[in-house]
Coordinates of C-alpha atoms in Angstrom, one line a residue:
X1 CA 57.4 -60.7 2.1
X2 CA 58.8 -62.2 5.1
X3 CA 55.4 -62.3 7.4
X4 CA 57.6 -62.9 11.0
X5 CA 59.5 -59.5 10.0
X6 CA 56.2 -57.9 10.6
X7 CA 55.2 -59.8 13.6
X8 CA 58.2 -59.5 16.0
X9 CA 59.7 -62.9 17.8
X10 CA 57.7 -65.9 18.2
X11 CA 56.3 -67.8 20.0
X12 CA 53.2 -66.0 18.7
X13 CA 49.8 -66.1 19.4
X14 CA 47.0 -66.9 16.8
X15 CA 43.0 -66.0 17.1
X16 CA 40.5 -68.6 17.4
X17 CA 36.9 -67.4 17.2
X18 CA 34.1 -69.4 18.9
X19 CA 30.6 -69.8 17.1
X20 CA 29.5 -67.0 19.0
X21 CA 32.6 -64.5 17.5
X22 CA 34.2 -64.9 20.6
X23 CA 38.1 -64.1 20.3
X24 CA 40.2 -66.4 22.3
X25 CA 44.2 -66.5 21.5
X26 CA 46.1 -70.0 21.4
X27 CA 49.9 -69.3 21.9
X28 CA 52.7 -72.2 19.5
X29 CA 54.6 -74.5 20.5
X30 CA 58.2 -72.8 19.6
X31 CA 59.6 -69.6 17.4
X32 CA 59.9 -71.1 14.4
X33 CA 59.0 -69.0 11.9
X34 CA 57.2 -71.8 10.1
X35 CA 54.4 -71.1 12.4
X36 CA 53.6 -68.0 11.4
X37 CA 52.5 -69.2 7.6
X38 CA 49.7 -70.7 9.2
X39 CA 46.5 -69.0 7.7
X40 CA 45.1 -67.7 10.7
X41 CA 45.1 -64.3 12.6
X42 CA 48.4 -63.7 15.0
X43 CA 48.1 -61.0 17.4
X44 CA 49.9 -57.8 17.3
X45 CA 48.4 -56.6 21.0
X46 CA 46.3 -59.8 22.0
X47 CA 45.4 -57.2 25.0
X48 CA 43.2 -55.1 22.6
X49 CA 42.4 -58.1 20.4
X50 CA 44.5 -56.4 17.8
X51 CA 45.5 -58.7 14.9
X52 CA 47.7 -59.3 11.7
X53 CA 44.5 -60.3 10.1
X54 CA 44.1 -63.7 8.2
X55 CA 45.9 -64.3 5.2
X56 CA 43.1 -65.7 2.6
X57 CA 40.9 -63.1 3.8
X58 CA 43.3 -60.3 3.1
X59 CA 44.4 -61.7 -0.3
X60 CA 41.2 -62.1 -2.1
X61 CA 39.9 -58.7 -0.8
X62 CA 43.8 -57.1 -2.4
X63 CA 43.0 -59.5 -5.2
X64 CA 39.5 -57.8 -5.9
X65 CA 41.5 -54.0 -5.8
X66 CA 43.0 -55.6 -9.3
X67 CA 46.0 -53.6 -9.0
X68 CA 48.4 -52.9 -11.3
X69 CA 52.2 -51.8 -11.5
X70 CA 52.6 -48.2 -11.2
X71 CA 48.9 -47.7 -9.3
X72 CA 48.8 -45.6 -6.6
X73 CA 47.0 -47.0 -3.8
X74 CA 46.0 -45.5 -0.1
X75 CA 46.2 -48.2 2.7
X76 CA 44.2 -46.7 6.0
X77 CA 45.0 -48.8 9.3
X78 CA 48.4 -50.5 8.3
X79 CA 49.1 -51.7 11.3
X80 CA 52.7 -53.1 11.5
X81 CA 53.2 -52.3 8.1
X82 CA 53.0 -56.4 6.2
X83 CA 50.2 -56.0 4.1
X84 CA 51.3 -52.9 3.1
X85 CA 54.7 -54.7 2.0
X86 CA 52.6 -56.8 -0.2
X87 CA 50.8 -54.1 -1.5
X88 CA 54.4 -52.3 -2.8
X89 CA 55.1 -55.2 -4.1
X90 CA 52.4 -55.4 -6.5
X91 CA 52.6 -51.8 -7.6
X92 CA 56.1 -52.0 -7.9
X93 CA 58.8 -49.2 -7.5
X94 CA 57.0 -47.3 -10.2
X95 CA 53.6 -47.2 -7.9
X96 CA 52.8 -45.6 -4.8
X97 CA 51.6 -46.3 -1.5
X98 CA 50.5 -44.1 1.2
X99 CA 50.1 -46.0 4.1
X100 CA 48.3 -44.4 7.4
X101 CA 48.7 -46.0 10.9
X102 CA 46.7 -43.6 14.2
X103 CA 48.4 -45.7 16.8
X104 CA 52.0 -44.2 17.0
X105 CA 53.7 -47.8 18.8
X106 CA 52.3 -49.8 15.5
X107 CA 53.3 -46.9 13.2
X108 CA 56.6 -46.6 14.3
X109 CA 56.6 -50.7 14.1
X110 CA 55.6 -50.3 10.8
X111 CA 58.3 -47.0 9.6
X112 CA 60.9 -49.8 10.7
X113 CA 59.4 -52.9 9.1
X114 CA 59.0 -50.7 5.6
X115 CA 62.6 -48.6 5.4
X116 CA 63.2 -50.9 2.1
X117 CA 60.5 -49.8 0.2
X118 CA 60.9 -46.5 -1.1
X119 CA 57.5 -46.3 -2.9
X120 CA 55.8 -46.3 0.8
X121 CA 54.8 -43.0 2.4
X122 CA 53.5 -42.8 5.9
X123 CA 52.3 -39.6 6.9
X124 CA 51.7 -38.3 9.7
X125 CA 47.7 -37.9 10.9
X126 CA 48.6 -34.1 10.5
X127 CA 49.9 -35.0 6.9
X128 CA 46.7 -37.2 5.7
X129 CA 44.5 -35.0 3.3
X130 CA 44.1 -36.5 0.5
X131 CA 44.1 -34.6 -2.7
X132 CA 41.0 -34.9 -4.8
X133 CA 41.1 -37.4 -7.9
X134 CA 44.6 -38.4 -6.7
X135 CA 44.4 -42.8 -5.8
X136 CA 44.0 -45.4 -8.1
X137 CA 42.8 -47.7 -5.3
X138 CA 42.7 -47.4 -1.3
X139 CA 42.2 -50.1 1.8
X140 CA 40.9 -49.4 4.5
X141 CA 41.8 -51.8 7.3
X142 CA 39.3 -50.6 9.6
X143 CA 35.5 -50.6 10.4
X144 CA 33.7 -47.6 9.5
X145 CA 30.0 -47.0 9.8
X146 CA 30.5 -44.4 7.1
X147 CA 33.0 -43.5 4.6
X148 CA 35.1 -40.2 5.3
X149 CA 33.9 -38.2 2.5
X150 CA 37.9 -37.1 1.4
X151 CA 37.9 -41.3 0.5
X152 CA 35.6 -41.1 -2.0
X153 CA 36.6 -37.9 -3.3
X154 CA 40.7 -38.6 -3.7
X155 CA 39.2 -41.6 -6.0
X156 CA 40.2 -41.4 -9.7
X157 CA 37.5 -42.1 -12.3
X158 CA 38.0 -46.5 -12.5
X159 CA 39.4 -46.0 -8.7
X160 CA 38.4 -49.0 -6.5
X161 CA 37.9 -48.7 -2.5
X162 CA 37.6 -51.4 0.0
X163 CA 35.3 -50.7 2.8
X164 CA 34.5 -52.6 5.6
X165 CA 31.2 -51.5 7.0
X166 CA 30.5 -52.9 10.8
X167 CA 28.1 -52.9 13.8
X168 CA 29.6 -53.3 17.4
X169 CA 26.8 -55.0 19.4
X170 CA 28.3 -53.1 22.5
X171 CA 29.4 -49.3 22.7
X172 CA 32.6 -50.6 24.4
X173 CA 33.8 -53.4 22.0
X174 CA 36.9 -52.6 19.9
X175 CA 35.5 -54.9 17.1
X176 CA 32.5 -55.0 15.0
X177 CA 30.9 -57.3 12.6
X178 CA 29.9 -56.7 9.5
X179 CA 30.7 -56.7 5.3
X180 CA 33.5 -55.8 3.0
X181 CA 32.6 -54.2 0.1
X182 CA 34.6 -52.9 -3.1
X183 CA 33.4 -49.6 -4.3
X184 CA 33.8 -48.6 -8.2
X185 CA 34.2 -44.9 -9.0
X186 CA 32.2 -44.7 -12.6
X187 CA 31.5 -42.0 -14.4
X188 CA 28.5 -41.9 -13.3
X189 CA 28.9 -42.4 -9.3
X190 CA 30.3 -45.0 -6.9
X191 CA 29.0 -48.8 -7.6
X192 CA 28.7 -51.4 -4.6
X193 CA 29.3 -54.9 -4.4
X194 CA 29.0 -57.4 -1.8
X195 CA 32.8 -59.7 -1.1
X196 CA 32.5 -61.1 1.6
X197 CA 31.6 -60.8 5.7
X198 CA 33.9 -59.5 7.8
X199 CA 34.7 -59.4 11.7
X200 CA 37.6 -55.9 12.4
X201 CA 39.0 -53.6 14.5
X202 CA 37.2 -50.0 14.8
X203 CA 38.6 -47.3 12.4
X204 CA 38.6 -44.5 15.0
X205 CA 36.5 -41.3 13.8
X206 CA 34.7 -43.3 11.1
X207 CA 31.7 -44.8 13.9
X208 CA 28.2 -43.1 13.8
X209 CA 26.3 -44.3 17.2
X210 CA 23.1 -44.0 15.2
X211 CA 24.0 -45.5 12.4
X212 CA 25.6 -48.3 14.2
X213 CA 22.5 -49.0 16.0
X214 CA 20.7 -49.2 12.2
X215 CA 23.4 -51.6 10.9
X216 CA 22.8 -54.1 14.3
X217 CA 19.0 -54.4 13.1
X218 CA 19.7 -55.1 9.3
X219 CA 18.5 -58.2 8.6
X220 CA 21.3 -60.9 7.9
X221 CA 20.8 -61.5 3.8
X222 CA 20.3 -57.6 3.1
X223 CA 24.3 -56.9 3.1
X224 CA 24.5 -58.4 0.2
X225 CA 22.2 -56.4 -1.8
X226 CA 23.2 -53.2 -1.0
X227 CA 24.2 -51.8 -4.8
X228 CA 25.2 -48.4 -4.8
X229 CA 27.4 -45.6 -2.9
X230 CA 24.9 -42.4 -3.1
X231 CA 26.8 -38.8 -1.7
X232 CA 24.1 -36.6 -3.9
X233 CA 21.5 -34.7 -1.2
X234 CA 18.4 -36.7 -0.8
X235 CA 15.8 -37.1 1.7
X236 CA 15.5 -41.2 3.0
X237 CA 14.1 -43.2 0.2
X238 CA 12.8 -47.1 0.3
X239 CA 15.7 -47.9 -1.7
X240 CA 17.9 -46.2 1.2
X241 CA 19.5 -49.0 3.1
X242 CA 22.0 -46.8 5.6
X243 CA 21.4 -43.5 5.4
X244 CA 23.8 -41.1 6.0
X245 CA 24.3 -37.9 6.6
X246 CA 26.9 -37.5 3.8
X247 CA 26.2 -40.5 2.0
X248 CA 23.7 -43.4 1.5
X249 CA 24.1 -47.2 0.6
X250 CA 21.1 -47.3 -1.4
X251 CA 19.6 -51.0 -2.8
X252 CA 19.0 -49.1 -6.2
X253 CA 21.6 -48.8 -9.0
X254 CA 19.6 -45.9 -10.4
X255 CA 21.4 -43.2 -8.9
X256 CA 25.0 -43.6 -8.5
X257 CA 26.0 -39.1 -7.9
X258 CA 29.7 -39.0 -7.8
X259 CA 31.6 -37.4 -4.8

């Protein structure tokens, strides 16, 4: 997949983060589309620190989806559309991919950059319910506080779901910090594990105020042992690491209710 497609004409800028998380762009030298194969963020809109997202990042979070040809797979925030290429390419023409982009200048980028794919869909936001026990696998490209409960129902029984829950330190920052986790639909409920830390854009309508405010005071090394996805009723337990009002992460591996 052909990454400067995607990205419009060089030169390009890439993201350099400071120790402190703080986003600064560094623009190269000429347009050669070498550049872009660096792995590193380039900017879609440096003015709203949107970004392409960086390359070994993306690939071993796709990698842990373990897709397979013919799959159908849900990809929420697609931005200009080039990890969303790579996903059709690994499901192949017999798969499906249903690709959702809220801002209407990237999704019309991203209608353009995909025409030659004919297993991608792009509704329109009007167009995005999502029927129940329908996806194989779905990635959402955003930062959530909580999962939107039609997610975890549209999952098949096997289905795999990569969330990226963050905190935004400030009510006004477009990007939060936080963990990407793969959720496991088994018979027996959603299962949690930790991949990796993770620093994204907002998915807009997915943020909880109060529950961001209980992610910023989560101590460091507790991300990773969050277990289980928990959508059954219950009152606030010890094992309740974010509760929600819809779901829980829950440290315990003892209840696992499907959606």
């Amino acid at each position: 997949v052909p990454r400067e497609r995607f990205l419009g004409d060089g030169p390009w800028k890439f993201g350099v983060f400071s120790n402190d998380g703080v986003l600064t762009y560094e623009q190269t030298a000429t347009s050669n589309p070498a550049e872009v194969y660096r792995d590193a963020v380039i900017a879609i809109d440096a003015g709203r620190g949107l970004n392409n997202g960086e390359p070994s990042s993306l690939a071993s979070w796709i990698d842990a989806l373990d897709l397979s040809p013919g799959e159908t797979i849900v990809h929420i925030g697609s931005g200009t559309g080039y990890y969303t290429a790579i996903l059709a390419e690994v499901v192949g023409p017999s798969g499906r991919v249903l690709a959702f982009e809220i801002d209407p200048v990237l999704a019309l980028r991203a209608r353009a950059n995909l025409g030659n794919y004919p297993q991608v869909v792009m509704p329109t936001v009007e167009q995005n319910n999502l029927a129940v026990d329908s996806v194989d696998a779905m990635f959402v490209n955003c930062g959530v506080t909580h999962p939107a409960m039609p997610w975890l129902q549209s999952l098949r029984r096997g289905g795999r779901l990569l969330l990226p829950v963050t905190a935004a330190p400030a009510a006004a920052d477009d990007i939060g910090y936080g963990a990407m986790y793969l959720a496991m639909r088994r018979n027996d409920g959603l299962e949690l594990r930790f991949l990796s830390r993770v620093c994204i854009y907002h998915c807009m309508g997915q943020r909880s105020d109060k529950l961001n405010r209980e992610l910023l005071a989560k101590d460091s090394a507790s991300w990773r042992e969050v277990r289980t996805l928990r959508t059954d009723r219950h009152a606030r337990e010890q094992s309740c690491w974010l509760h929600g009002p819809e779901c829980c992460m829950s440290l315990s591996l003892g209840r696992r209710d499907a959606a």
